[in-house]
JSON list of C-alpha atoms in Angstrom, two decimals:
[
{"chain": "A", "resi": 1, "resn": "UNK", "atom": "CA", "xyz": [-2.98, 14.84, 19.40]},
{"chain": "A", "resi": 2, "resn": "UNK", "atom": "CA", "xyz": [-5.55, 12.89, 18.02]},
{"chain": "A", "resi": 3, "resn": "UNK", "atom": "CA", "xyz": [-6.04, 14.51, 14.57]},
{"chain": "A", "resi": 4, "resn": "UNK", "atom": "CA", "xyz": [-2.07, 13.66, 14.20]},
{"chain": "A", "resi": 5, "resn": "UNK", "atom": "CA", "xyz": [-2.83, 9.73, 15.30]},
{"chain": "A", "resi": 6, "resn": "UNK", "atom": "CA", "xyz": [-5.70, 10.01, 12.75]},
{"chain": "A", "resi": 7, "resn": "UNK", "atom": "CA", "xyz": [-3.59, 11.94, 9.50]},
{"chain": "A", "resi": 8, "resn": "UNK", "atom": "CA", "xyz": [-0.65, 9.54, 10.25]},
{"chain": "A", "resi": 9, "resn": "UNK", "atom": "CA", "xyz": [-3.17, 6.38, 9.93]},
{"chain": "A", "resi": 10, "resn": "UNK", "atom": "CA", "xyz": [-4.68, 7.82, 6.70]},
{"chain": "A", "resi": 11, "resn": "UNK", "atom": "CA", "xyz": [-1.18, 8.08, 5.24]},
{"chain": "A", "resi": 12, "resn": "UNK", "atom": "CA", "xyz": [-0.55, 4.55, 6.28]},
{"chain": "A", "resi": 13, "resn": "UNK", "atom": "CA", "xyz": [-3.62, 3.28, 4.76]},
{"chain": "A", "resi": 14, "resn": "UNK", "atom": "CA", "xyz": [-3.24, 5.18, 1.35]},
{"chain": "A", "resi": 15, "resn": "UNK", "atom": "CA", "xyz": [0.61, 3.75, 1.01]},
{"chain": "A", "resi": 16, "resn": "UNK", "atom": "CA", "xyz": [-1.35, 0.00, 2.02]},
{"chain": "A", "resi": 17, "resn": "UNK", "atom": "CA", "xyz": [-3.77, 0.53, 0.12]},
{"chain": "A", "resi": 18, "resn": "UNK", "atom": "CA", "xyz": [-1.64, 2.26, -3.42]},
{"chain": "A", "resi": 19, "resn": "UNK", "atom": "CA", "xyz": [1.03, -0.88, -2.67]},
{"chain": "A", "resi": 20, "resn": "UNK", "atom": "CA", "xyz": [-2.23, -4.00, -3.23]},
{"chain": "A", "resi": 21, "resn": "UNK", "atom": "CA", "xyz": [-3.57, -1.77, -6.05]},
{"chain": "A", "resi": 22, "resn": "UNK", "atom": "CA", "xyz": [-0.41, -1.48, -7.70]},
{"chain": "A", "resi": 23, "resn": "UNK", "atom": "CA", "xyz": [0.82, -5.33, -7.06]},
{"chain": "A", "resi": 24, "resn": "UNK", "atom": "CA", "xyz": [-2.76, -6.60, -7.87]},
{"chain": "A", "resi": 25, "resn": "UNK", "atom": "CA", "xyz": [-1.98, -4.44, -11.60]},
{"chain": "A", "resi": 26, "resn": "UNK", "atom": "CA", "xyz": [1.43, -6.32, -11.87]},
{"chain": "A", "resi": 27, "resn": "UNK", "atom": "CA", "xyz": [0.24, -9.34, -10.78]},
{"chain": "A", "resi": 28, "resn": "UNK", "atom": "CA", "xyz": [-2.59, -9.21, -13.73]},
{"chain": "A", "resi": 29, "resn": "UNK", "atom": "CA", "xyz": [0.18, -7.73, -16.29]},
{"chain": "A", "resi": 30, "resn": "UNK", "atom": "CA", "xyz": [2.47, -10.47, -15.46]},
{"chain": "A", "resi": 31, "resn": "UNK", "atom": "CA", "xyz": [-0.64, -12.79, -15.95]},
{"chain": "A", "resi": 32, "resn": "UNK", "atom": "CA", "xyz": [-1.12, -11.49, -19.39]},
{"chain": "A", "resi": 33, "resn": "UNK", "atom": "CA", "xyz": [2.28, -11.49, -20.36]},
{"chain": "A", "resi": 34, "resn": "UNK", "atom": "CA", "xyz": [2.96, -15.17, -19.69]},
{"chain": "A", "resi": 35, "resn": "UNK", "atom": "CA", "xyz": [-0.25, -16.27, -21.30]},
{"chain": "A", "resi": 36, "resn": "UNK", "atom": "CA", "xyz": [0.96, -14.62, -24.58]},
{"chain": "A", "resi": 37, "resn": "UNK", "atom": "CA", "xyz": [4.27, -15.85, -24.34]},
{"chain": "A", "resi": 38, "resn": "UNK", "atom": "CA", "xyz": [2.33, -19.62, -24.03]},
{"chain": "A", "resi": 39, "resn": "UNK", "atom": "CA", "xyz": [0.03, -19.14, -27.12]},
{"chain": "A", "resi": 40, "resn": "UNK", "atom": "CA", "xyz": [3.54, -17.93, -28.86]},
{"chain": "A", "resi": 41, "resn": "UNK", "atom": "CA", "xyz": [5.37, -21.08, -27.72]},
{"chain": "A", "resi": 42, "resn": "UNK", "atom": "CA", "xyz": [2.38, -23.14, -29.10]},
{"chain": "A", "resi": 43, "resn": "UNK", "atom": "CA", "xyz": [1.55, -21.70, -32.44]},
{"chain": "A", "resi": 44, "resn": "UNK", "atom": "CA", "xyz": [5.67, -21.53, -33.25]},
{"chain": "A", "resi": 45, "resn": "UNK", "atom": "CA", "xyz": [5.93, -25.64, -31.71]},
{"chain": "A", "resi": 46, "resn": "UNK", "atom": "CA", "xyz": [2.66, -26.59, -32.85]},
{"chain": "A", "resi": 47, "resn": "UNK", "atom": "CA", "xyz": [2.63, -28.05, -29.73]},
{"chain": "A", "resi": 48, "resn": "UNK", "atom": "CA", "xyz": [0.91, -27.95, -26.56]},
{"chain": "A", "resi": 49, "resn": "UNK", "atom": "CA", "xyz": [3.56, -27.66, -23.65]},
{"chain": "A", "resi": 50, "resn": "UNK", "atom": "CA", "xyz": [2.24, -28.27, -20.02]},
{"chain": "A", "resi": 51, "resn": "UNK", "atom": "CA", "xyz": [1.75, -25.01, -18.63]},
{"chain": "A", "resi": 52, "resn": "UNK", "atom": "CA", "xyz": [-1.32, -24.31, -21.13]},
{"chain": "A", "resi": 53, "resn": "UNK", "atom": "CA", "xyz": [-2.68, -27.48, -19.35]},
{"chain": "A", "resi": 54, "resn": "UNK", "atom": "CA", "xyz": [-4.13, -26.05, -16.39]},
{"chain": "A", "resi": 55, "resn": "UNK", "atom": "CA", "xyz": [-7.38, -26.82, -15.66]},
{"chain": "A", "resi": 56, "resn": "UNK", "atom": "CA", "xyz": [-10.15, -24.20, -14.49]},
{"chain": "A", "resi": 57, "resn": "UNK", "atom": "CA", "xyz": [-9.94, -26.02, -10.75]},
{"chain": "A", "resi": 58, "resn": "UNK", "atom": "CA", "xyz": [-5.90, -25.35, -10.46]},
{"chain": "A", "resi": 59, "resn": "UNK", "atom": "CA", "xyz": [-6.45, -21.32, -12.07]},
{"chain": "A", "resi": 60, "resn": "UNK", "atom": "CA", "xyz": [-9.19, -21.02, -9.71]},
{"chain": "A", "resi": 61, "resn": "UNK", "atom": "CA", "xyz": [-6.76, -22.53, -6.64]},
{"chain": "A", "resi": 62, "resn": "UNK", "atom": "CA", "xyz": [-4.07, -19.69, -7.91]},
{"chain": "A", "resi": 63, "resn": "UNK", "atom": "CA", "xyz": [-6.42, -17.09, -7.37]},
{"chain": "A", "resi": 64, "resn": "UNK", "atom": "CA", "xyz": [-7.43, -17.84, -4.00]},
{"chain": "A", "resi": 65, "resn": "UNK", "atom": "CA", "xyz": [-3.48, -18.78, -2.99]},
{"chain": "A", "resi": 66, "resn": "UNK", "atom": "CA", "xyz": [-2.54, -15.34, -4.25]},
{"chain": "A", "resi": 67, "resn": "UNK", "atom": "CA", "xyz": [-5.42, -13.67, -2.57]},
{"chain": "A", "resi": 68, "resn": "UNK", "atom": "CA", "xyz": [-5.02, -15.40, 0.92]},
{"chain": "A", "resi": 69, "resn": "UNK", "atom": "CA", "xyz": [-1.18, -14.41, 0.27]},
{"chain": "A", "resi": 70, "resn": "UNK", "atom": "CA", "xyz": [0.39, -18.04, -0.12]},
{"chain": "A", "resi": 71, "resn": "UNK", "atom": "CA", "xyz": [2.88, -16.97, -2.25]},
{"chain": "A", "resi": 72, "resn": "UNK", "atom": "CA", "xyz": [5.11, -15.69, 1.02]},
{"chain": "A", "resi": 73, "resn": "UNK", "atom": "CA", "xyz": [5.88, -19.28, 1.52]},
{"chain": "A", "resi": 74, "resn": "UNK", "atom": "CA", "xyz": [8.30, -18.86, -1.68]},
{"chain": "A", "resi": 75, "resn": "UNK", "atom": "CA", "xyz": [10.52, -16.06, 0.70]},
{"chain": "A", "resi": 76, "resn": "UNK", "atom": "CA", "xyz": [9.40, -17.25, 4.10]},
{"chain": "A", "resi": 77, "resn": "UNK", "atom": "CA", "xyz": [8.45, -20.18, 6.19]},
{"chain": "A", "resi": 78, "resn": "UNK", "atom": "CA", "xyz": [5.60, -20.81, 7.80]},
{"chain": "A", "resi": 79, "resn": "UNK", "atom": "CA", "xyz": [5.51, -18.98, 11.02]},
{"chain": "A", "resi": 80, "resn": "UNK", "atom": "CA", "xyz": [5.14, -15.60, 12.67]},
{"chain": "A", "resi": 81, "resn": "UNK", "atom": "CA", "xyz": [6.75, -13.70, 9.63]},
{"chain": "A", "resi": 82, "resn": "UNK", "atom": "CA", "xyz": [4.69, -14.92, 7.61]},
{"chain": "A", "resi": 83, "resn": "UNK", "atom": "CA", "xyz": [1.61, -14.63, 9.17]},
{"chain": "A", "resi": 84, "resn": "UNK", "atom": "CA", "xyz": [1.98, -11.43, 9.76]},
{"chain": "A", "resi": 85, "resn": "UNK", "atom": "CA", "xyz": [2.60, -10.65, 6.46]},
{"chain": "A", "resi": 86, "resn": "UNK", "atom": "CA", "xyz": [-0.15, -12.53, 5.40]},
{"chain": "A", "resi": 87, "resn": "UNK", "atom": "CA", "xyz": [-2.14, -10.73, 7.68]},
{"chain": "A", "resi": 88, "resn": "UNK", "atom": "CA", "xyz": [-1.13, -7.15, 6.10]},
{"chain": "A", "resi": 89, "resn": "UNK", "atom": "CA", "xyz": [-1.73, -8.17, 2.84]},
{"chain": "A", "resi": 90, "resn": "UNK", "atom": "CA", "xyz": [-4.87, -9.71, 3.33]},
{"chain": "A", "resi": 91, "resn": "UNK", "atom": "CA", "xyz": [-6.39, -7.23, 5.60]},
{"chain": "A", "resi": 92, "resn": "UNK", "atom": "CA", "xyz": [-5.16, -4.20, 3.46]},
{"chain": "A", "resi": 93, "resn": "UNK", "atom": "CA", "xyz": [-6.85, -6.12, 1.07]},
{"chain": "A", "resi": 94, "resn": "UNK", "atom": "CA", "xyz": [-10.48, -6.30, 2.70]},
{"chain": "A", "resi": 95, "resn": "UNK", "atom": "CA", "xyz": [-10.00, -2.66, 3.71]},
{"chain": "A", "resi": 96, "resn": "UNK", "atom": "CA", "xyz": [-9.22, -2.18, 0.18]},
{"chain": "A", "resi": 97, "resn": "UNK", "atom": "CA", "xyz": [-12.57, -3.79, -0.83]},
{"chain": "A", "resi": 98, "resn": "UNK", "atom": "CA", "xyz": [-14.18, -1.98, 1.79]},
{"chain": "A", "resi": 99, "resn": "UNK", "atom": "CA", "xyz": [-12.93, 0.95, 0.36]},
{"chain": "A", "resi": 100, "resn": "UNK", "atom": "CA", "xyz": [-14.42, 0.18, -3.15]},
{"chain": "A", "resi": 101, "resn": "UNK", "atom": "CA", "xyz": [-17.81, -1.04, -2.22]},
{"chain": "A", "resi": 102, "resn": "UNK", "atom": "CA", "xyz": [-18.26, 2.39, 0.38]},
{"chain": "A", "resi": 103, "resn": "UNK", "atom": "CA", "xyz": [-17.07, 4.82, -2.94]},
{"chain": "A", "resi": 104, "resn": "UNK", "atom": "CA", "xyz": [-19.60, 3.10, -5.50]},
{"chain": "A", "resi": 105, "resn": "UNK", "atom": "CA", "xyz": [-22.56, 3.91, -3.27]},
{"chain": "A", "resi": 106, "resn": "UNK", "atom": "CA", "xyz": [-21.47, 7.09, -1.66]},
{"chain": "A", "resi": 107, "resn": "UNK", "atom": "CA", "xyz": [-22.36, 10.03, -3.54]},
{"chain": "A", "resi": 108, "resn": "UNK", "atom": "CA", "xyz": [-18.90, 11.41, -1.56]},
{"chain": "A", "resi": 109, "resn": "UNK", "atom": "CA", "xyz": [-16.48, 8.99, -2.09]},
{"chain": "A", "resi": 110, "resn": "UNK", "atom": "CA", "xyz": [-13.64, 11.06, -0.48]},
{"chain": "A", "resi": 111, "resn": "UNK", "atom": "CA", "xyz": [-16.10, 11.06, 2.77]},
{"chain": "A", "resi": 112, "resn": "UNK", "atom": "CA", "xyz": [-14.96, 7.73, 3.68]},
{"chain": "A", "resi": 113, "resn": "UNK", "atom": "CA", "xyz": [-11.32, 8.91, 4.36]},
{"chain": "A", "resi": 114, "resn": "UNK", "atom": "CA", "xyz": [-13.06, 11.55, 6.71]},
{"chain": "A", "resi": 115, "resn": "UNK", "atom": "CA", "xyz": [-15.05, 8.94, 8.73]},
{"chain": "A", "resi": 116, "resn": "UNK", "atom": "CA", "xyz": [-11.35, 7.06, 8.50]},
{"chain": "A", "resi": 117, "resn": "UNK", "atom": "CA", "xyz": [-10.42, 8.44, 12.14]},
{"chain": "A", "resi": 118, "resn": "UNK", "atom": "CA", "xyz": [-14.00, 6.90, 13.66]},
{"chain": "A", "resi": 119, "resn": "UNK", "atom": "CA", "xyz": [-13.80, 3.42, 12.27]},
{"chain": "A", "resi": 120, "resn": "UNK", "atom": "CA", "xyz": [-10.12, 2.99, 13.40]},
{"chain": "A", "resi": 121, "resn": "UNK", "atom": "CA", "xyz": [-11.02, 0.25, 15.83]},
{"chain": "A", "resi": 122, "resn": "UNK", "atom": "CA", "xyz": [-13.72, -1.58, 13.41]},
{"chain": "A", "resi": 123, "resn": "UNK", "atom": "CA", "xyz": [-10.21, -1.54, 10.96]},
{"chain": "A", "resi": 124, "resn": "UNK", "atom": "CA", "xyz": [-8.48, -2.91, 13.50]},
{"chain": "A", "resi": 125, "resn": "UNK", "atom": "CA", "xyz": [-10.80, -5.79, 14.31]},
{"chain": "A", "resi": 126, "resn": "UNK", "atom": "CA", "xyz": [-10.54, -7.03, 10.70]},
{"chain": "A", "resi": 127, "resn": "UNK", "atom": "CA", "xyz": [-6.68, -7.08, 11.32]},
{"chain": "A", "resi": 128, "resn": "UNK", "atom": "CA", "xyz": [-6.45, -8.47, 14.73]},
{"chain": "A", "resi": 129, "resn": "UNK", "atom": "CA", "xyz": [-9.55, -11.24, 13.19]},
{"chain": "A", "resi": 130, "resn": "UNK", "atom": "CA", "xyz": [-7.29, -11.87, 10.10]},
{"chain": "A", "resi": 131, "resn": "UNK", "atom": "CA", "xyz": [-4.40, -12.36, 12.18]},
{"chain": "A", "resi": 132, "resn": "UNK", "atom": "CA", "xyz": [-6.35, -14.80, 14.55]},
{"chain": "A", "resi": 133, "resn": "UNK", "atom": "CA", "xyz": [-7.34, -16.68, 12.06]},
{"chain": "A", "resi": 134, "resn": "UNK", "atom": "CA", "xyz": [-4.22, -17.20, 10.46]},
{"chain": "A", "resi": 135, "resn": "UNK", "atom": "CA", "xyz": [-2.05, -17.53, 13.89]},
{"chain": "A", "resi": 136, "resn": "UNK", "atom": "CA", "xyz": [-4.86, -20.44, 14.64]},
{"chain": "A", "resi": 137, "resn": "UNK", "atom": "CA", "xyz": [-4.20, -22.37, 11.73]},
{"chain": "A", "resi": 138, "resn": "UNK", "atom": "CA", "xyz": [-0.58, -21.76, 11.93]},
{"chain": "A", "resi": 139, "resn": "UNK", "atom": "CA", "xyz": [-0.58, -23.32, 15.29]},
{"chain": "A", "resi": 140, "resn": "UNK", "atom": "CA", "xyz": [-2.62, -26.29, 14.75]},
{"chain": "A", "resi": 141, "resn": "UNK", "atom": "CA", "xyz": [-0.25, -27.62, 11.66]},
{"chain": "A", "resi": 142, "resn": "UNK", "atom": "CA", "xyz": [2.97, -26.90, 14.17]},
{"chain": "A", "resi": 143, "resn": "UNK", "atom": "CA", "xyz": [1.24, -29.12, 16.57]},
{"chain": "A", "resi": 144, "resn": "UNK", "atom": "CA", "xyz": [0.48, -31.76, 14.51]},
{"chain": "A", "resi": 145, "resn": "UNK", "atom": "CA", "xyz": [3.54, -31.79, 12.97]},
{"chain": "A", "resi": 146, "resn": "UNK", "atom": "CA", "xyz": [5.14, -31.99, 15.90]},
{"chain": "A", "resi": 147, "resn": "UNK", "atom": "CA", "xyz": [3.17, -34.52, 17.37]},
{"chain": "A", "resi": 148, "resn": "UNK", "atom": "CA", "xyz": [4.21, -36.70, 13.87]},
{"chain": "A", "resi": 149, "resn": "UNK", "atom": "CA", "xyz": [7.96, -36.68, 14.54]},
{"chain": "A", "resi": 150, "resn": "UNK", "atom": "CA", "xyz": [7.42, -37.44, 17.98]},
{"chain": "A", "resi": 151, "resn": "UNK", "atom": "CA", "xyz": [5.16, -40.58, 16.95]},
{"chain": "A", "resi": 152, "resn": "UNK", "atom": "CA", "xyz": [7.72, -41.61, 14.27]},
{"chain": "A", "resi": 153, "resn": "UNK", "atom": "CA", "xyz": [10.78, -40.82, 17.35]},
{"chain": "A", "resi": 154, "resn": "UNK", "atom": "CA", "xyz": [8.54, -43.45, 19.57]},
{"chain": "A", "resi": 155, "resn": "UNK", "atom": "CA", "xyz": [8.17, -45.83, 16.72]},
{"chain": "A", "resi": 156, "resn": "UNK", "atom": "CA", "xyz": [11.72, -45.77, 16.08]},
{"chain": "A", "resi": 157, "resn": "UNK", "atom": "CA", "xyz": [12.61, -46.55, 19.35]},
{"chain": "A", "resi": 158, "resn": "UNK", "atom": "CA", "xyz": [10.65, -49.32, 18.88]},
{"chain": "A", "resi": 159, "resn": "UNK", "atom": "CA", "xyz": [11.63, -50.79, 15.93]},
{"chain": "A", "resi": 160, "resn": "UNK", "atom": "CA", "xyz": [14.23, -53.39, 14.47]},
{"chain": "A", "resi": 161, "resn": "UNK", "atom": "CA", "xyz": [15.88, -51.50, 11.81]},
{"chain": "A", "resi": 162, "resn": "UNK", "atom": "CA", "xyz": [16.67, -54.96, 11.00]},
{"chain": "A", "resi": 163, "resn": "UNK", "atom": "CA", "xyz": [13.31, -56.44, 9.83]},
{"chain": "A", "resi": 164, "resn": "UNK", "atom": "CA", "xyz": [12.90, -55.67, 6.91]},
{"chain": "A", "resi": 165, "resn": "UNK", "atom": "CA", "xyz": [9.23, -54.99, 6.69]},
{"chain": "A", "resi": 166, "resn": "UNK", "atom": "CA", "xyz": [9.24, -53.08, 9.60]},
{"chain": "A", "resi": 167, "resn": "UNK", "atom": "CA", "xyz": [12.17, -50.63, 8.58]},
{"chain": "A", "resi": 168, "resn": "UNK", "atom": "CA", "xyz": [10.06, -50.20, 5.07]},
{"chain": "A", "resi": 169, "resn": "UNK", "atom": "CA", "xyz": [6.97, -48.78, 7.30]},
{"chain": "A", "resi": 170, "resn": "UNK", "atom": "CA", "xyz": [9.22, -46.85, 9.02]},
{"chain": "A", "resi": 171, "resn": "UNK", "atom": "CA", "xyz": [11.25, -45.00, 6.07]},
{"chain": "A", "resi": 172, "resn": "UNK", "atom": "CA", "xyz": [7.79, -44.83, 4.51]},
{"chain": "A", "resi": 173, "resn": "UNK", "atom": "CA", "xyz": [6.60, -42.81, 7.31]},
{"chain": "A", "resi": 174, "resn": "UNK", "atom": "CA", "xyz": [9.76, -40.73, 7.43]},
{"chain": "A", "resi": 175, "resn": "UNK", "atom": "CA", "xyz": [9.28, -39.84, 3.63]},
{"chain": "A", "resi": 176, "resn": "UNK", "atom": "CA", "xyz": [5.39, -39.03, 5.19]},
{"chain": "A", "resi": 177, "resn": "UNK", "atom": "CA", "xyz": [6.65, -36.36, 7.29]},
{"chain": "A", "resi": 178, "resn": "UNK", "atom": "CA", "xyz": [8.63, -34.24, 4.95]},
{"chain": "A", "resi": 179, "resn": "UNK", "atom": "CA", "xyz": [5.69, -34.33, 2.37]},
{"chain": "A", "resi": 180, "resn": "UNK", "atom": "CA", "xyz": [3.68, -33.09, 5.03]},
{"chain": "A", "resi": 181, "resn": "UNK", "atom": "CA", "xyz": [6.16, -30.42, 5.96]},
{"chain": "A", "resi": 182, "resn": "UNK", "atom": "CA", "xyz": [6.16, -29.49, 2.78]},
{"chain": "A", "resi": 183, "resn": "UNK", "atom": "CA", "xyz": [2.30, -29.04, 2.35]},
{"chain": "A", "resi": 184, "resn": "UNK", "atom": "CA", "xyz": [2.52, -27.24, 5.36]},
{"chain": "A", "resi": 185, "resn": "UNK", "atom": "CA", "xyz": [5.46, -24.79, 4.30]},
{"chain": "A", "resi": 186, "resn": "UNK", "atom": "CA", "xyz": [7.43, -25.90, 7.91]},
{"chain": "A", "resi": 187, "resn": "UNK", "atom": "CA", "xyz": [10.63, -27.62, 5.36]},
{"chain": "A", "resi": 188, "resn": "UNK", "atom": "CA", "xyz": [12.57, -25.12, 5.60]},
{"chain": "A", "resi": 189, "resn": "UNK", "atom": "CA", "xyz": [12.03, -23.73, 9.66]},
{"chain": "A", "resi": 190, "resn": "UNK", "atom": "CA", "xyz": [15.31, -24.96, 11.03]},
{"chain": "A", "resi": 191, "resn": "UNK", "atom": "CA", "xyz": [13.90, -27.15, 13.81]},
{"chain": "A", "resi": 192, "resn": "UNK", "atom": "CA", "xyz": [12.37, -29.55, 10.91]},
{"chain": "A", "resi": 193, "resn": "UNK", "atom": "CA", "xyz": [15.34, -28.87, 8.46]},
{"chain": "A", "resi": 194, "resn": "UNK", "atom": "CA", "xyz": [17.57, -30.28, 10.19]},
{"chain": "A", "resi": 195, "resn": "UNK", "atom": "CA", "xyz": [15.67, -33.27, 11.20]},
{"chain": "A", "resi": 196, "resn": "UNK", "atom": "CA", "xyz": [15.31, -34.18, 7.49]},
{"chain": "A", "resi": 197, "resn": "UNK", "atom": "CA", "xyz": [18.97, -33.67, 6.79]},
{"chain": "A", "resi": 198, "resn": "UNK", "atom": "CA", "xyz": [19.45, -35.96, 9.74]},
{"chain": "A", "resi": 199, "resn": "UNK", "atom": "CA", "xyz": [17.47, -38.64, 8.42]},
{"chain": "A", "resi": 200, "resn": "UNK", "atom": "CA", "xyz": [18.26, -38.46, 4.84]},
{"chain": "A", "resi": 201, "resn": "UNK", "atom": "CA", "xyz": [21.88, -38.84, 5.80]},
{"chain": "A", "resi": 202, "resn": "UNK", "atom": "CA", "xyz": [21.23, -41.94, 8.82]},
{"chain": "A", "resi": 203, "resn": "UNK", "atom": "CA", "xyz": [18.66, -43.52, 6.15]},
{"chain": "A", "resi": 204, "resn": "UNK", "atom": "CA", "xyz": [19.19, -43.67, 2.55]},
{"chain": "A", "resi": 205, "resn": "UNK", "atom": "CA", "xyz": [15.94, -45.44, 1.66]},
{"chain": "A", "resi": 206, "resn": "UNK", "atom": "CA", "xyz": [14.13, -42.65, 3.28]},
{"chain": "A", "resi": 207, "resn": "UNK", "atom": "CA", "xyz": [15.18, -41.15, -0.05]},
{"chain": "A", "resi": 208, "resn": "UNK", "atom": "CA", "xyz": [13.98, -43.95, -2.02]},
{"chain": "A", "resi": 209, "resn": "UNK", "atom": "CA", "xyz": [10.64, -43.94, -0.55]},
{"chain": "A", "resi": 210, "resn": "UNK", "atom": "CA", "xyz": [9.86, -40.27, -1.10]},
{"chain": "A", "resi": 211, "resn": "UNK", "atom": "CA", "xyz": [10.80, -40.56, -4.78]},
{"chain": "A", "resi": 212, "resn": "UNK", "atom": "CA", "xyz": [8.56, -43.71, -5.04]},
{"chain": "A", "resi": 213, "resn": "UNK", "atom": "CA", "xyz": [5.79, -41.82, -3.10]},
{"chain": "A", "resi": 214, "resn": "UNK", "atom": "CA", "xyz": [6.01, -38.85, -5.99]},
{"chain": "A", "resi": 215, "resn": "UNK", "atom": "CA", "xyz": [5.99, -40.43, -9.39]},
{"chain": "A", "resi": 216, "resn": "UNK", "atom": "CA", "xyz": [5.32, -37.16, -10.85]},
{"chain": "A", "resi": 217, "resn": "UNK", "atom": "CA", "xyz": [4.34, -34.20, -9.04]},
{"chain": "A", "resi": 218, "resn": "UNK", "atom": "CA", "xyz": [1.69, -33.06, -11.27]},
{"chain": "A", "resi": 219, "resn": "UNK", "atom": "CA", "xyz": [1.34, -28.82, -9.70]},
{"chain": "A", "resi": 220, "resn": "UNK", "atom": "CA", "xyz": [5.05, -28.84, -10.19]},
{"chain": "A", "resi": 221, "resn": "UNK", "atom": "CA", "xyz": [6.02, -30.85, -13.42]},
{"chain": "A", "resi": 222, "resn": "UNK", "atom": "CA", "xyz": [8.56, -32.60, -11.70]},
{"chain": "A", "resi": 223, "resn": "UNK", "atom": "CA", "xyz": [8.65, -36.27, -10.89]},
{"chain": "A", "resi": 224, "resn": "UNK", "atom": "CA", "xyz": [10.14, -37.40, -7.52]},
{"chain": "A", "resi": 225, "resn": "UNK", "atom": "CA", "xyz": [13.75, -37.39, -8.43]},
{"chain": "A", "resi": 226, "resn": "UNK", "atom": "CA", "xyz": [13.42, -33.75, -9.22]},
{"chain": "A", "resi": 227, "resn": "UNK", "atom": "CA", "xyz": [11.54, -32.73, -6.13]},
{"chain": "A", "resi": 228, "resn": "UNK", "atom": "CA", "xyz": [13.77, -34.22, -4.14]},
{"chain": "A", "resi": 229, "resn": "UNK", "atom": "CA", "xyz": [16.60, -32.98, -5.37]},
{"chain": "A", "resi": 230, "resn": "UNK", "atom": "CA", "xyz": [15.11, -29.54, -5.34]},
{"chain": "A", "resi": 231, "resn": "UNK", "atom": "CA", "xyz": [14.34, -29.66, -1.13]},
{"chain": "A", "resi": 232, "resn": "UNK", "atom": "CA", "xyz": [17.55, -31.27, -0.94]},
{"chain": "A", "resi": 233, "resn": "UNK", "atom": "CA", "xyz": [19.41, -28.29, -2.25]},
{"chain": "A", "resi": 234, "resn": "UNK", "atom": "CA", "xyz": [16.69, -26.02, -0.65]},
{"chain": "A", "resi": 235, "resn": "UNK", "atom": "CA", "xyz": [17.77, -27.30, 2.92]},
{"chain": "A", "resi": 236, "resn": "UNK", "atom": "CA", "xyz": [21.58, -27.71, 2.53]},
{"chain": "A", "resi": 237, "resn": "UNK", "atom": "CA", "xyz": [21.06, -23.97, 1.61]},
{"chain": "A", "resi": 238, "resn": "UNK", "atom": "CA", "xyz": [19.78, -23.21, 5.00]},
{"chain": "A", "resi": 239, "resn": "UNK", "atom": "CA", "xyz": [22.20, -25.19, 7.07]},
{"chain": "A", "resi": 240, "resn": "UNK", "atom": "CA", "xyz": [25.10, -23.35, 5.18]},
{"chain": "A", "resi": 241, "resn": "UNK", "atom": "CA", "xyz": [23.67, -19.86, 6.58]},
{"chain": "A", "resi": 242, "resn": "UNK", "atom": "CA", "xyz": [23.47, -21.58, 10.06]},
{"chain": "A", "resi": 243, "resn": "UNK", "atom": "CA", "xyz": [26.22, -19.74, 12.07]}
]
């Protein structure tokens, strides 16, 4: 029975490793292709397009984001599903690196798979540690955003919106909440998406403040108006999918 479980786990690990290797190779190949297109575009137009103006810091951040599976937020909001997928990806990457390290120093690289059934607890502890780290971060971000929303609602109840100065501050606070939700990848969670859409519908100045505080999004290469329209379309699509 234990041998069957060990063999099953071995097949799962091998499939995950091959998947990670494929994704990594695809990522590198796609980046080479994109870079080639950029260079061709540069020489064809004799001008430096915006996508060639990336700094070394941005490139390092992109690599770290890929390793930490930040790209998953393009498909899922920050939550349980994203935490689980990121755990599988990052945990498998760590195990893969350990396998490469062992294979480099071991006289018989295949002996790693012979030792694998005996190391199940250690491998499981890697996944558990990664999951705990991601989940703890998610909980802290959720708590921060929830507390911020409660503070805004309390201020809204205690503020006379007819007073221009106070209302402008409150609208700026609301637009700041939207930006924080985007930074924490929670703007598309239904509970926050509903709040944001209601604020935009009830207080048109929230949109103005959002655009004012986002004159140009350098990382996304769009101005505040384009960024707002993109966000609004995304939230409306979520609203339409809701039963």
